[in-house]
């Protein structure tokens, strides 16, 4: 079986696996990084989203050989104590219900904000269209996104509704 060295959360990890094993399963089963979730396996739900070179990527569709040489960040790599600005906004707004999709949602937002620190409402809507939430917390997700934009850029993001915290 081939051996792969992956840069995950700023640490080098060596795994031995079939070359067609998706990154998702290496993260979860071989490296015990279980914050990245399995949802559909066909890149439709977004539960498995990680950052590869700062871009939101569905880990269920990336073969291990395609991850070699990339800088991969999982939800565990955002912060040790939940203090990343997006995680703090999620907590302030009280976004999760069941929480299953939230690591993918958060990683998708972090990818968007790395590319566009002050995204338009259209960019936010486009990004959100790729992540499913069975609990329907989409409005709270939008509120959290607008809160983090306001807090990290010092200016309102254009959201018309008042943001309330719990």
Short mmCIF file of C-alpha atoms in Angstrom, two decimals:
data_model
loop_
_atom_site.label_atom_id
_atom_site.label_comp_id
_atom_site.label_asym_id
_atom_site.label_seq_id
_atom_site.Cartn_x
_atom_site.Cartn_y
_atom_site.Cartn_z
CA UNK A 1 0.00 0.00 0.00
CA UNK A 2 1.31 3.50 -0.81
CA UNK A 3 2.38 5.92 1.91
CA UNK A 4 1.35 9.58 1.82
CA UNK A 5 2.63 12.56 3.79
CA UNK A 6 -0.04 15.18 4.35
CA UNK A 7 0.17 18.66 5.88
CA UNK A 8 -2.89 18.80 8.12
CA UNK A 9 -3.40 21.59 10.64
CA UNK A 10 0.24 22.63 10.22
CA UNK A 11 1.55 19.17 11.15
CA UNK A 12 2.99 16.50 8.90
CA UNK A 13 1.08 13.20 9.01
CA UNK A 14 2.10 10.02 7.24
CA UNK A 15 -0.62 7.57 6.32
CA UNK A 16 -0.59 4.26 4.54
CA UNK A 17 -3.70 3.73 2.43
CA UNK A 18 -5.07 2.87 -0.99
CA UNK A 19 -4.43 5.66 -3.47
CA UNK A 20 -8.13 6.09 -4.16
CA UNK A 21 -9.08 6.49 -0.48
CA UNK A 22 -10.83 9.85 -0.07
CA UNK A 23 -9.16 12.39 2.19
CA UNK A 24 -12.28 12.31 4.39
CA UNK A 25 -11.67 8.71 5.43
CA UNK A 26 -7.97 9.28 6.05
CA UNK A 27 -8.87 12.20 8.32
CA UNK A 28 -11.54 10.31 10.22
CA UNK A 29 -10.35 6.70 10.25
CA UNK A 30 -6.58 6.96 10.08
CA UNK A 31 -5.87 10.25 11.86
CA UNK A 32 -8.87 10.37 14.24
CA UNK A 33 -9.80 13.92 13.14
CA UNK A 34 -13.52 13.28 13.44
CA UNK A 35 -14.74 16.88 13.33
CA UNK A 36 -15.00 16.52 9.55
CA UNK A 37 -18.24 14.64 8.96
CA UNK A 38 -19.47 12.18 6.36
CA UNK A 39 -22.79 13.24 4.91
CA UNK A 40 -23.39 12.03 1.39
CA UNK A 41 -20.11 10.94 -0.20
CA UNK A 42 -20.91 12.70 -3.48
CA UNK A 43 -20.01 16.33 -2.67
CA UNK A 44 -23.63 17.45 -2.37
CA UNK A 45 -24.09 18.24 1.32
CA UNK A 46 -20.88 19.97 2.44
CA UNK A 47 -20.55 18.14 5.78
CA UNK A 48 -17.02 17.02 4.84
CA UNK A 49 -15.71 20.49 3.96
CA UNK A 50 -12.10 21.28 4.86
CA UNK A 51 -9.75 23.96 3.60
CA UNK A 52 -7.15 22.95 1.04
CA UNK A 53 -4.77 25.82 0.40
CA UNK A 54 -7.35 28.12 2.04
CA UNK A 55 -10.16 27.05 -0.31
CA UNK A 56 -13.26 25.22 0.90
CA UNK A 57 -13.01 21.69 -0.49
CA UNK A 58 -15.21 18.60 -0.15
CA UNK A 59 -12.86 16.03 1.36
CA UNK A 60 -15.08 13.13 0.26
CA UNK A 61 -14.06 13.83 -3.34
CA UNK A 62 -10.30 14.34 -2.89
CA UNK A 63 -8.22 11.18 -3.31
CA UNK A 64 -5.26 11.02 -0.93
CA UNK A 65 -2.79 11.42 -3.78
CA UNK A 66 -4.55 14.70 -4.65
CA UNK A 67 -3.99 16.04 -1.13
CA UNK A 68 -0.22 15.55 -1.09
CA UNK A 69 1.55 18.92 -1.09
CA UNK A 70 -1.57 20.85 -0.08
CA UNK A 71 -2.04 22.72 3.19
CA UNK A 72 -5.13 21.13 4.72
CA UNK A 73 -7.06 22.67 7.60
CA UNK A 74 -9.84 20.82 9.41
CA UNK A 75 -12.24 22.20 11.99
CA UNK A 76 -9.79 21.01 14.66
CA UNK A 77 -7.12 23.24 13.11
CA UNK A 78 -9.05 26.53 13.27
CA UNK A 79 -8.31 27.02 16.97
CA UNK A 80 -7.51 24.90 19.98
CA UNK A 81 -10.23 26.47 22.10
CA UNK A 82 -13.01 27.60 19.75
CA UNK A 83 -11.83 31.20 19.55
CA UNK A 84 -11.63 31.55 15.78
CA UNK A 85 -13.83 34.56 14.84
CA UNK A 86 -16.27 32.37 12.89
CA UNK A 87 -16.60 29.92 15.78
CA UNK A 88 -17.18 32.80 18.20
CA UNK A 89 -19.88 34.27 15.93
CA UNK A 90 -21.54 30.84 15.71
CA UNK A 91 -21.65 30.70 19.50
CA UNK A 92 -22.90 34.29 19.93
CA UNK A 93 -25.78 33.74 17.51
CA UNK A 94 -26.52 30.20 18.74
CA UNK A 95 -26.40 28.69 15.27
CA UNK A 96 -26.33 24.92 15.80
CA UNK A 97 -29.22 22.69 16.68
CA UNK A 98 -28.08 19.14 16.06
CA UNK A 99 -24.67 20.44 14.97
CA UNK A 100 -23.89 17.70 12.46
CA UNK A 101 -23.35 20.02 9.48
CA UNK A 102 -21.71 22.81 11.44
CA UNK A 103 -18.04 21.93 10.96
CA UNK A 104 -18.62 21.90 7.20
CA UNK A 105 -20.64 25.12 7.39
CA UNK A 106 -17.91 26.85 9.40
CA UNK A 107 -15.11 25.68 7.10
CA UNK A 108 -17.08 26.86 4.07
CA UNK A 109 -17.52 30.32 5.67
CA UNK A 110 -13.83 30.51 6.60
CA UNK A 111 -12.92 29.71 2.98
CA UNK A 112 -15.30 32.40 1.72
CA UNK A 113 -13.91 35.02 4.11
CA UNK A 114 -10.32 34.20 3.16
CA UNK A 115 -11.19 34.86 -0.47
CA UNK A 116 -13.60 37.76 0.20
CA UNK A 117 -13.26 39.45 3.63
CA UNK A 118 -16.39 41.51 2.92
CA UNK A 119 -18.49 39.25 0.70
CA UNK A 120 -21.66 40.47 -0.93
CA UNK A 121 -25.01 38.97 0.01
CA UNK A 122 -24.92 37.19 -3.37
CA UNK A 123 -21.53 35.64 -2.57
CA UNK A 124 -22.83 34.51 0.81
CA UNK A 125 -25.95 32.98 -0.76
CA UNK A 126 -23.86 31.20 -3.40
CA UNK A 127 -21.52 29.79 -0.77
CA UNK A 128 -24.39 28.67 1.45
CA UNK A 129 -26.11 26.85 -1.41
CA UNK A 130 -23.45 24.14 -1.20
CA UNK A 131 -24.04 23.16 2.43
CA UNK A 132 -27.17 21.44 3.67
CA UNK A 133 -28.56 21.88 7.17
CA UNK A 134 -31.29 19.41 8.10
CA UNK A 135 -32.32 21.60 11.04
CA UNK A 136 -32.83 24.64 8.81
CA UNK A 137 -30.60 27.07 10.71
CA UNK A 138 -29.82 29.02 7.54
CA UNK A 139 -31.04 32.38 8.89
CA UNK A 140 -28.86 32.06 11.99
CA UNK A 141 -25.91 31.03 9.80
CA UNK A 142 -26.40 34.21 7.76
CA UNK A 143 -26.60 36.27 10.95
CA UNK A 144 -23.35 34.73 12.20
CA UNK A 145 -21.63 35.42 8.87
CA UNK A 146 -22.69 39.06 8.97
CA UNK A 147 -21.62 39.33 12.61
CA UNK A 148 -18.13 37.99 11.90
CA UNK A 149 -17.78 40.33 8.90
CA UNK A 150 -18.72 43.31 11.07
CA UNK A 151 -16.40 42.25 13.89
CA UNK A 152 -13.39 41.43 11.70
CA UNK A 153 -13.64 44.34 9.27
CA UNK A 154 -15.08 46.97 11.59
CA UNK A 155 -17.91 47.77 9.22
CA UNK A 156 -21.42 46.47 8.67
CA UNK A 157 -21.83 43.84 6.01
CA UNK A 158 -25.06 45.08 4.52
CA UNK A 159 -27.44 42.80 6.38
CA UNK A 160 -30.74 44.62 6.80
CA UNK A 161 -32.06 42.70 9.78
CA UNK A 162 -30.89 43.43 13.30
CA UNK A 163 -28.53 40.81 14.62
CA UNK A 164 -29.57 39.51 18.01
CA UNK A 165 -27.56 37.29 20.28
CA UNK A 166 -28.86 34.83 22.79
#
